[in-house]
Amino acid sequence: MAVVALIERECVRRRCVEAEEFLHGVGLGQILGPFAVNAALFVGYRLHGFWGGLVAAISFLLPSIVAVIVLSWLYFTFHKIPSLQGALAGLGPVVIALIFDAARSMGRQSLRSWMTFLVAVLSCLASTVHINPIWVLSVAGLMGLAFRLAARPNPSDPINGPETKILAALPLTATGTINHGTSLLNTTSKMAVQAGSQGALAATTISLATLGVVFLKVGLVFFGGGFALIPVLHQHLVTELRWLTAREFLDGVAISQLTPGPIAVLATFAGYRVAGIGGALLATLALFLPSTLLMLLISYYYDRLRNVRSVQDFLAGIVPAVFGLILATGMSLAPANLHVQHPASIVLCGVAFLLLSMSKWHPAFVLAIGALAGGLFPSMYR
């Protein structure tokens, strides 16, 4: 959600895409899997068509893939994760502020009636009790259909056509998604001991074709996004195939959270374990390929379907639901990053929120302040 907040800030507030279109892309992307990647692809497609979507998705993932490959090499060479916990401690409060700032901005666009407010509240509550986002968004869309939530056009309003918008020199930043890295790093050893020390097969016995097929199959059933992928990969990589030990798998989850991209880059870590850099790239491509193709298909038909009355009502239900999901994410992450016994974390979050919302600072600078504060004074934040 922190990455979605960054995309919203860079693209919506600079009027490269409409706020409503962006929320549609986030909602549809959430259903298909790695929704931050899908949202980036959707924005790229809206701006520059098919190649714009591919460039946006690849550019979004590239920093994380490179970072995971480097961290994987360090991990399997030296058998430890580089210590970044100090910076993570300072980044946590800033990420919370970033998410709440995005929720504030999106709420102004999505809450237009008492019914949209109700949809947002119900979606937020459903997310806090860990109901799958697919069901949340689906029910919200059905509520939009039932109550006809789409705004009826005013005959005097001009018709908004699908104009091509030009994205000029956007300084997209690939930081700010390190949400759970600290807690995962702190709990990795304990969880690995509880999970057991099941051995992994020798990496040299696994062909690239087998590796690609395995991750392609996972990609075909990867819906819902986020941490929903963890049990699926654990079942395949640890329990069935034994490509990773339980400890390696959990350390891979922690490494994936030390990067700017989605947790799905865990596939990059596993691919590196099996077949080096080539395996890392192949596993990543195979995992993301199904959702990327589906999102390109949705983006292609978006202009044609969005003017259908029933589709408009369905999307009108999704928009406030996305706001509710983002708000719930901030609420669920806050207790792990804001501590009463460490008031500096609360102060940092408040200052970051003011800098983002009122002073309009660029998130990269605010995140840098958080990382620096955590690195210099880690004991003040956790």
PDB file of N, CA and C in Angstrom, residues 68 71-72 75-76 79-81 181 184-192 244-258 266 269:
ATOM      1  N   VAL A  68      17.109  -7.979  -4.586  1.00  0.00           N
ATOM      2  CA  VAL A  68      16.946  -9.338  -4.066  1.00  0.00           C
ATOM      3  C   VAL A  68      18.069 -10.239  -4.549  1.00  0.00           C
ATOM      4  N   LEU A  71      21.080  -9.342  -2.407  1.00  0.00           N
ATOM      5  CA  LEU A  71      20.894  -9.828  -1.043  1.00  0.00           C
ATOM      6  C   LEU A  71      20.927 -11.356  -0.990  1.00  0.00           C
ATOM      7  N   SER A  72      20.388 -12.003  -2.029  1.00  0.00           N
ATOM      8  CA  SER A  72      20.432 -13.471  -2.077  1.00  0.00           C
ATOM      9  C   SER A  72      21.869 -13.967  -2.177  1.00  0.00           C
ATOM     10  N   TYR A  75      23.361 -13.589   1.151  1.00  0.00           N
ATOM     11  CA  TYR A  75      22.798 -14.551   2.097  1.00  0.00           C
ATOM     12  C   TYR A  75      23.380 -15.945   1.893  1.00  0.00           C
ATOM     13  N   PHE A  76      23.384 -16.427   0.663  1.00  0.00           N
ATOM     14  CA  PHE A  76      23.852 -17.791   0.416  1.00  0.00           C
ATOM     15  C   PHE A  76      25.382 -17.892   0.435  1.00  0.00           C
ATOM     16  N   HIS A  79      25.662 -16.538   4.601  1.00  0.00           N
ATOM     17  CA  HIS A  79      24.668 -17.145   5.501  1.00  0.00           C
ATOM     18  C   HIS A  79      24.155 -16.163   6.554  1.00  0.00           C
ATOM     19  N   LYS A  80      23.939 -14.929   6.106  1.00  0.00           N
ATOM     20  CA  LYS A  80      23.306 -13.954   7.006  1.00  0.00           C
ATOM     21  C   LYS A  80      22.728 -12.828   6.166  1.00  0.00           C
ATOM     22  N   ILE A  81      21.757 -12.116   6.766  1.00  0.00           N
ATOM     23  CA  ILE A  81      21.128 -10.985   6.102  1.00  0.00           C
ATOM     24  C   ILE A  81      21.817  -9.718   6.558  1.00  0.00           C
ATOM     25  N   GLY A 181       9.665  -5.537   7.297  1.00  0.00           N
ATOM     26  CA  GLY A 181      10.998  -6.114   7.321  1.00  0.00           C
ATOM     27  C   GLY A 181      11.537  -6.303   8.712  1.00  0.00           C
ATOM     28  N   LEU A 184       9.808  -9.180  10.592  1.00  0.00           N
ATOM     29  CA  LEU A 184      10.140 -10.462  10.013  1.00  0.00           C
ATOM     30  C   LEU A 184      11.574 -10.857  10.350  1.00  0.00           C
ATOM     31  N   LEU A 185      12.482  -9.872  10.300  1.00  0.00           N
ATOM     32  CA  LEU A 185      13.854 -10.184  10.651  1.00  0.00           C
ATOM     33  C   LEU A 185      13.974 -10.615  12.104  1.00  0.00           C
ATOM     34  N   ASN A 186      13.192  -9.991  12.969  1.00  0.00           N
ATOM     35  CA  ASN A 186      13.270 -10.306  14.390  1.00  0.00           C
ATOM     36  C   ASN A 186      12.702 -11.673  14.716  1.00  0.00           C
ATOM     37  N   THR A 187      11.731 -12.132  13.888  1.00  0.00           N
ATOM     38  CA  THR A 187      11.052 -13.380  14.218  1.00  0.00           C
ATOM     39  C   THR A 187      11.497 -14.558  13.350  1.00  0.00           C
ATOM     40  N   THR A 188      12.383 -14.304  12.391  1.00  0.00           N
ATOM     41  CA  THR A 188      12.760 -15.362  11.449  1.00  0.00           C
ATOM     42  C   THR A 188      13.312 -16.582  12.159  1.00  0.00           C
ATOM     43  N   SER A 189      14.256 -16.390  13.067  1.00  0.00           N
ATOM     44  CA  SER A 189      14.904 -17.521  13.725  1.00  0.00           C
ATOM     45  C   SER A 189      13.907 -18.336  14.536  1.00  0.00           C
ATOM     46  N   LYS A 190      13.027 -17.639  15.289  1.00  0.00           N
ATOM     47  CA  LYS A 190      12.054 -18.351  16.108  1.00  0.00           C
ATOM     48  C   LYS A 190      11.102 -19.166  15.240  1.00  0.00           C
ATOM     49  N   MET A 191      10.627 -18.557  14.143  1.00  0.00           N
ATOM     50  CA  MET A 191       9.680 -19.259  13.283  1.00  0.00           C
ATOM     51  C   MET A 191      10.344 -20.437  12.595  1.00  0.00           C
ATOM     52  N   ALA A 192      11.603 -20.274  12.225  1.00  0.00           N
ATOM     53  CA  ALA A 192      12.294 -21.365  11.548  1.00  0.00           C
ATOM     54  C   ALA A 192      12.471 -22.561  12.468  1.00  0.00           C
ATOM     55  N   LEU A 244      13.852 -25.327  -0.787  1.00  0.00           N
ATOM     56  CA  LEU A 244      14.327 -24.470   0.287  1.00  0.00           C
ATOM     57  C   LEU A 244      14.069 -25.143   1.627  1.00  0.00           C
ATOM     58  N   THR A 245      14.942 -24.908   2.586  1.00  0.00           N
ATOM     59  CA  THR A 245      14.639 -25.312   3.953  1.00  0.00           C
ATOM     60  C   THR A 245      13.669 -24.302   4.554  1.00  0.00           C
ATOM     61  N   ALA A 246      13.065 -24.666   5.684  1.00  0.00           N
ATOM     62  CA  ALA A 246      12.143 -23.749   6.347  1.00  0.00           C
ATOM     63  C   ALA A 246      12.843 -22.450   6.733  1.00  0.00           C
ATOM     64  N   ARG A 247      14.065 -22.564   7.217  1.00  0.00           N
ATOM     65  CA  ARG A 247      14.813 -21.358   7.595  1.00  0.00           C
ATOM     66  C   ARG A 247      15.111 -20.485   6.380  1.00  0.00           C
ATOM     67  N   GLU A 248      15.547 -21.106   5.290  1.00  0.00           N
ATOM     68  CA  GLU A 248      15.829 -20.338   4.080  1.00  0.00           C
ATOM     69  C   GLU A 248      14.577 -19.644   3.562  1.00  0.00           C
ATOM     70  N   PHE A 249      13.448 -20.326   3.621  1.00  0.00           N
ATOM     71  CA  PHE A 249      12.203 -19.726   3.138  1.00  0.00           C
ATOM     72  C   PHE A 249      11.842 -18.484   3.951  1.00  0.00           C
ATOM     73  N   LEU A 250      11.910 -18.596   5.260  1.00  0.00           N
ATOM     74  CA  LEU A 250      11.546 -17.462   6.108  1.00  0.00           C
ATOM     75  C   LEU A 250      12.544 -16.322   5.972  1.00  0.00           C
ATOM     76  N   ASP A 251      13.808 -16.646   5.814  1.00  0.00           N
ATOM     77  CA  ASP A 251      14.789 -15.596   5.554  1.00  0.00           C
ATOM     78  C   ASP A 251      14.530 -14.941   4.197  1.00  0.00           C
ATOM     79  N   GLY A 252      14.052 -15.723   3.235  1.00  0.00           N
ATOM     80  CA  GLY A 252      13.699 -15.164   1.937  1.00  0.00           C
ATOM     81  C   GLY A 252      12.540 -14.198   2.032  1.00  0.00           C
ATOM     82  N   VAL A 253      11.556 -14.513   2.886  1.00  0.00           N
ATOM     83  CA  VAL A 253      10.443 -13.579   3.117  1.00  0.00           C
ATOM     84  C   VAL A 253      10.967 -12.269   3.690  1.00  0.00           C
ATOM     85  N   ALA A 254      11.887 -12.378   4.643  1.00  0.00           N
ATOM     86  CA  ALA A 254      12.453 -11.166   5.245  1.00  0.00           C
ATOM     87  C   ALA A 254      13.218 -10.353   4.205  1.00  0.00           C
ATOM     88  N   ILE A 255      14.006 -11.015   3.368  1.00  0.00           N
ATOM     89  CA  ILE A 255      14.766 -10.309   2.334  1.00  0.00           C
ATOM     90  C   ILE A 255      13.825  -9.613   1.355  1.00  0.00           C
ATOM     91  N   SER A 256      12.734 -10.273   0.993  1.00  0.00           N
ATOM     92  CA  SER A 256      11.789  -9.653   0.058  1.00  0.00           C
ATOM     93  C   SER A 256      11.190  -8.381   0.629  1.00  0.00           C
ATOM     94  N   GLN A 257      11.100  -8.291   1.955  1.00  0.00           N
ATOM     95  CA  GLN A 257      10.545  -7.106   2.583  1.00  0.00           C
ATOM     96  C   GLN A 257      11.575  -6.001   2.783  1.00  0.00           C
ATOM     97  N   LEU A 258      12.841  -6.310   2.499  1.00  0.00           N
ATOM     98  CA  LEU A 258      13.870  -5.279   2.565  1.00  0.00           C
ATOM     99  C   LEU A 258      14.005  -4.522   1.251  1.00  0.00           C
ATOM    100  N   LEU A 266       9.860 -12.719  -3.559  1.00  0.00           N
ATOM    101  CA  LEU A 266      10.336 -13.934  -2.904  1.00  0.00           C
ATOM    102  C   LEU A 266      10.669 -14.986  -3.958  1.00  0.00           C
ATOM    103  N   PHE A 269      14.263 -14.715  -4.950  1.00  0.00           N
ATOM    104  CA  PHE A 269      15.141 -15.353  -3.969  1.00  0.00           C
ATOM    105  C   PHE A 269      15.178 -16.861  -4.184  1.00  0.00           C
TER     106      PHE A 269
END
